[in-house]
XYZ file of C-alpha atoms in Angstrom:
309
model
C 13.957 -19.338 -35.340
C 13.733 -17.627 -31.987
C 10.781 -18.700 -29.920
C 9.078 -16.038 -27.862
C 8.675 -16.932 -24.208
C 5.251 -18.034 -23.071
C 3.449 -15.344 -21.054
C 3.161 -16.156 -17.354
C -0.236 -17.448 -16.244
C -2.543 -14.880 -14.706
C -3.283 -15.228 -11.030
C -6.824 -16.339 -11.864
C -5.457 -19.351 -13.793
C -3.564 -20.681 -10.761
C -5.803 -22.779 -8.474
C -5.845 -22.076 -4.768
C -4.973 -24.725 -2.215
C -6.756 -22.815 0.572
C -10.327 -21.563 0.665
C -12.253 -19.544 3.246
C -13.440 -22.133 5.760
C -13.872 -22.245 9.516
C -10.926 -24.629 9.805
C -8.600 -22.531 7.653
C -9.627 -19.374 9.513
C -8.862 -21.052 12.840
C -5.387 -22.020 11.623
C -4.651 -18.486 10.406
C -5.940 -16.827 13.574
C -3.953 -19.237 15.727
C -0.692 -17.905 14.283
C -1.765 -14.271 13.849
C -0.485 -13.058 17.256
C 3.001 -14.407 16.523
C 3.061 -12.645 13.148
C 1.692 -9.396 14.528
C 3.856 -9.135 17.672
C 6.941 -7.590 15.985
C 4.710 -5.364 13.839
C 2.912 -4.156 16.955
C 6.272 -3.270 18.540
C 7.301 -1.387 15.402
C 3.992 0.487 15.246
C 3.969 1.441 18.931
C 7.596 2.574 18.856
C 6.660 4.874 15.995
C 3.600 6.290 17.755
C 0.885 4.415 15.816
C -1.638 3.115 18.331
C -4.384 0.532 17.834
C -7.081 2.940 16.660
C -5.052 4.218 13.713
C -3.888 0.699 12.824
C -7.432 -0.682 12.884
C -8.578 2.143 10.624
C -5.726 1.510 8.189
C -6.460 -2.231 8.159
C -9.968 -1.595 6.870
C -8.474 -0.292 3.627
C -6.003 -3.184 3.514
C -8.790 -5.772 3.881
C -10.967 -4.058 1.286
C -8.077 -3.932 -1.191
C -7.284 -7.608 -0.574
C -10.959 -8.525 -1.010
C -11.070 -6.621 -4.302
C -8.045 -8.536 -5.591
C -9.605 -11.868 -4.585
C -12.912 -11.027 -6.264
C -11.189 -9.963 -9.466
C -9.101 -13.120 -9.348
C -12.314 -15.164 -9.360
C -13.820 -13.055 -12.154
C -16.408 -11.439 -9.870
C -17.360 -7.774 -9.810
C -15.959 -5.954 -6.728
C -19.235 -4.320 -5.724
C -19.626 -2.634 -2.357
C -21.737 -5.555 -1.124
C -19.266 -8.166 -2.323
C -16.333 -6.284 -0.793
C -18.170 -5.962 2.507
C -19.146 -9.642 2.678
C -15.668 -10.950 1.846
C -13.616 -8.459 3.895
C -15.929 -8.204 6.891
C -15.761 -4.397 6.706
C -19.172 -2.718 7.097
C -20.834 -1.470 3.914
C -20.814 2.152 5.034
C -17.092 1.926 5.771
C -16.428 0.354 2.367
C -18.282 3.235 0.692
C -16.337 5.793 2.723
C -13.038 4.112 1.919
C -13.799 4.161 -1.788
C -14.221 7.947 -1.607
C -11.406 8.759 0.830
C -8.073 10.077 -0.506
C -5.290 7.499 -0.145
C -2.728 9.468 1.835
C -0.730 8.748 4.958
C -2.238 11.823 6.614
C -5.735 10.441 6.074
C -4.754 7.197 7.764
C -3.217 8.647 10.918
C -5.545 11.605 11.394
C -8.112 11.367 14.145
C -8.630 9.357 17.295
C -6.045 6.726 16.421
C -3.124 9.107 17.002
C -1.692 8.643 20.507
C -2.591 11.434 22.906
C 1.058 12.210 23.660
C 1.657 12.808 19.942
C -1.355 15.116 19.755
C -0.225 17.151 22.758
C 3.357 17.455 21.500
C 2.228 18.406 17.992
C -0.061 21.150 19.305
C 2.757 22.446 21.485
C 5.055 22.696 18.464
C 2.400 24.382 16.287
C 0.723 26.781 18.728
C 2.040 30.343 18.275
C 1.013 31.170 21.838
C 3.595 28.669 23.099
C 6.560 30.057 21.160
C 9.191 32.525 22.241
C 10.319 35.641 20.362
C 12.739 33.524 18.337
C 9.815 31.419 17.111
C 10.951 28.273 18.912
C 8.649 26.336 21.259
C 9.333 27.521 24.784
C 9.521 25.676 28.075
C 6.252 25.326 29.975
C 5.534 25.212 33.660
C 4.609 21.665 34.594
C 1.325 22.707 36.235
C -0.864 25.712 36.776
C -2.939 27.937 34.516
C -2.133 28.456 30.846
C 0.436 28.621 29.489
C 1.490 25.394 31.220
C 1.931 21.775 30.217
C -1.017 20.796 32.390
C -3.296 23.297 30.643
C -2.049 22.220 27.220
C -2.711 18.534 27.909
C -6.201 19.301 29.222
C -6.963 21.319 26.086
C -6.368 18.185 24.025
C -8.100 15.697 26.338
C -9.922 15.689 29.646
C -9.857 11.875 29.815
C -6.165 11.344 30.622
C -4.278 13.014 33.461
C -1.528 15.412 32.259
C 0.982 13.527 34.419
C 0.413 10.388 32.324
C 0.948 12.330 29.096
C 4.141 13.865 30.484
C 5.493 10.455 31.528
C 4.955 9.144 27.987
C 6.734 12.124 26.405
C 9.606 11.661 28.852
C 9.790 7.979 27.914
C 9.936 8.888 24.223
C 12.741 11.349 24.917
C 10.803 14.257 23.405
C 10.804 16.387 26.563
C 12.893 16.849 29.678
C 11.814 17.962 33.130
C 13.938 20.329 35.229
C 12.910 22.626 38.095
C 9.228 21.919 37.340
C 9.755 23.186 33.789
C 8.966 20.946 30.804
C 11.295 21.592 27.877
C 11.014 20.060 24.390
C 14.060 18.175 23.152
C 12.770 17.859 19.574
C 10.596 19.853 17.229
C 8.266 17.303 15.651
C 7.334 13.663 15.140
C 8.880 13.834 11.655
C 11.257 11.031 10.619
C 14.481 11.897 8.877
C 14.814 11.205 5.181
C 17.147 8.321 6.014
C 14.602 6.807 8.377
C 11.919 7.272 5.736
C 14.008 5.332 3.218
C 14.810 2.558 5.704
C 11.136 2.252 6.652
C 10.101 1.890 3.016
C 12.815 -0.737 2.467
C 11.726 -2.648 5.568
C 8.120 -2.694 4.364
C 9.105 -3.888 0.877
C 11.346 -6.670 2.200
C 8.868 -7.876 4.809
C 5.986 -7.698 2.332
C 7.691 -9.893 -0.250
C 8.850 -12.380 2.396
C 5.286 -12.753 3.655
C 3.925 -12.814 0.102
C 6.182 -15.764 -0.741
C 5.052 -17.643 2.373
C 1.363 -16.889 1.716
C 1.746 -18.076 -1.885
C 3.300 -21.337 -0.682
C 0.501 -21.910 1.831
C -2.477 -20.970 -0.326
C -1.681 -21.442 -4.026
C -1.450 -24.794 -5.803
C 1.609 -23.888 -7.880
C 5.415 -24.251 -7.744
C 6.670 -22.938 -4.440
C 8.973 -20.000 -3.917
C 12.161 -20.359 -1.912
C 11.240 -19.521 1.681
C 13.386 -21.433 4.128
C 15.241 -20.948 7.385
C 17.550 -22.736 9.831
C 16.649 -22.778 13.544
C 18.651 -23.724 16.634
C 18.416 -22.887 20.337
C 20.362 -23.510 23.532
C 23.144 -21.228 22.254
C 25.495 -18.904 24.112
C 26.133 -15.277 23.148
C 29.536 -16.057 21.594
C 28.041 -18.802 19.433
C 25.265 -16.499 18.276
C 27.796 -13.844 17.271
C 29.894 -16.413 15.399
C 26.834 -17.708 13.537
C 25.781 -14.147 12.759
C 29.174 -13.523 11.170
C 28.836 -16.726 9.165
C 25.376 -15.634 7.988
C 26.753 -12.269 6.825
C 29.521 -14.010 4.900
C 27.020 -16.382 3.274
C 24.870 -13.414 2.285
C 27.837 -11.557 0.786
C 28.571 -14.525 -1.476
C 24.934 -14.974 -2.463
C 24.558 -11.223 -3.001
C 27.431 -11.048 -5.473
C 26.206 -14.101 -7.395
C 22.609 -12.864 -7.610
C 23.564 -9.319 -8.624
C 25.817 -10.560 -11.421
C 23.194 -12.970 -12.728
C 20.343 -10.469 -12.388
C 22.213 -7.771 -14.287
C 22.931 -10.208 -17.128
C 19.299 -11.346 -17.170
C 17.962 -7.773 -17.282
C 20.158 -6.969 -20.287
C 19.174 -10.181 -22.095
C 15.448 -9.804 -21.407
C 15.455 -6.174 -22.568
C 15.907 -7.481 -26.117
C 12.825 -9.710 -25.925
C 9.665 -8.356 -27.544
C 7.379 -7.863 -25.770
C 9.335 -7.685 -22.520
C 8.174 -10.072 -19.823
C 7.242 -7.695 -17.007
C 8.011 -9.462 -13.740
C 10.119 -8.579 -10.717
C 12.046 -10.565 -8.117
C 13.434 -10.008 -4.652
C 15.992 -12.280 -2.995
C 16.885 -11.714 0.624
C 18.145 -13.287 3.811
C 17.740 -12.516 7.491
C 19.250 -13.472 10.847
C 17.619 -12.974 14.239
C 18.446 -13.987 17.814
C 16.723 -13.481 21.157
C 16.631 -15.092 24.613
C 14.619 -18.306 24.781
C 11.207 -17.565 26.253
C 10.076 -20.025 28.906
C 6.557 -21.365 28.609
C 4.096 -20.350 31.370
C 4.513 -22.609 34.383
C 8.043 -23.700 33.468
C 10.442 -23.810 36.399
C 12.959 -20.984 36.158
C 15.797 -23.243 37.296
C 15.361 -25.700 34.436
C 18.080 -25.783 31.809
C 17.224 -24.676 28.258
C 16.314 -27.408 25.832
C 19.110 -27.759 23.290
C 18.063 -28.738 19.807
C 20.286 -29.336 16.832
C 20.002 -26.918 13.897
C 17.220 -27.910 11.576
C 15.752 -26.552 8.373
C 12.116 -25.589 8.384
C 10.068 -27.882 6.187
C 8.232 -26.512 3.161
């Protein structure tokens, strides 16, 4: 007789090992800057400034609060969501009614000024030539000029500052006091769109595994790493090659086993609806000296070690 597999426990049945306390909050906030630093670089390099990110995080915190309330069997009322998430009641109400689109998140004051100026330039029919393409603008002077365009969008930032940012981004070039666009829009290619979605999925599940291990009293997921410093560039490259080879072996083994498991589980009634993600990463960067450390001091060399669970 074939025994049906036991259904996995619901999240509400798994006790938490962390609860909202002043001490736990202090621990989380202590490490938050380190976690956010690479995300901040990614966001800024893609033109998403603090205002837009803060607005998007309101929805993220409200959604997380809703999941926590439902996990505890409590109704996710506006008041409960506001108290747990820290988002103001009026903002919670507005978020519940706002369409969940990327355009809604980035629209408004959070979009960097340079992006706003460039977008208006690309869209304004007055600033296009007979062929319909955005034309070069005089750097300064009355409209049509780059100075006039920038001042139409904002009177708070000098047009020179906006121009310097667009030059840094490689979206314009300056020649003979003429500003010429080098691109047509802040629109990522389809390939970049796919890579961005993959990055978000991989990073999300990596963090989700670590958060589970830190906050849930249940069997831990695999979430380990090896760390070493005091290395030269050649050693880093050699270790990077070794990491790629190790991944290739693990990749083949996991794909073969996963394919067999999917086929076997498809015959089980009812199917056990779960998903997995297995990944690996490698990263290297120069060792950052602590404030006050003498620049002439030699780097501290530590043997490779595995991070403890």
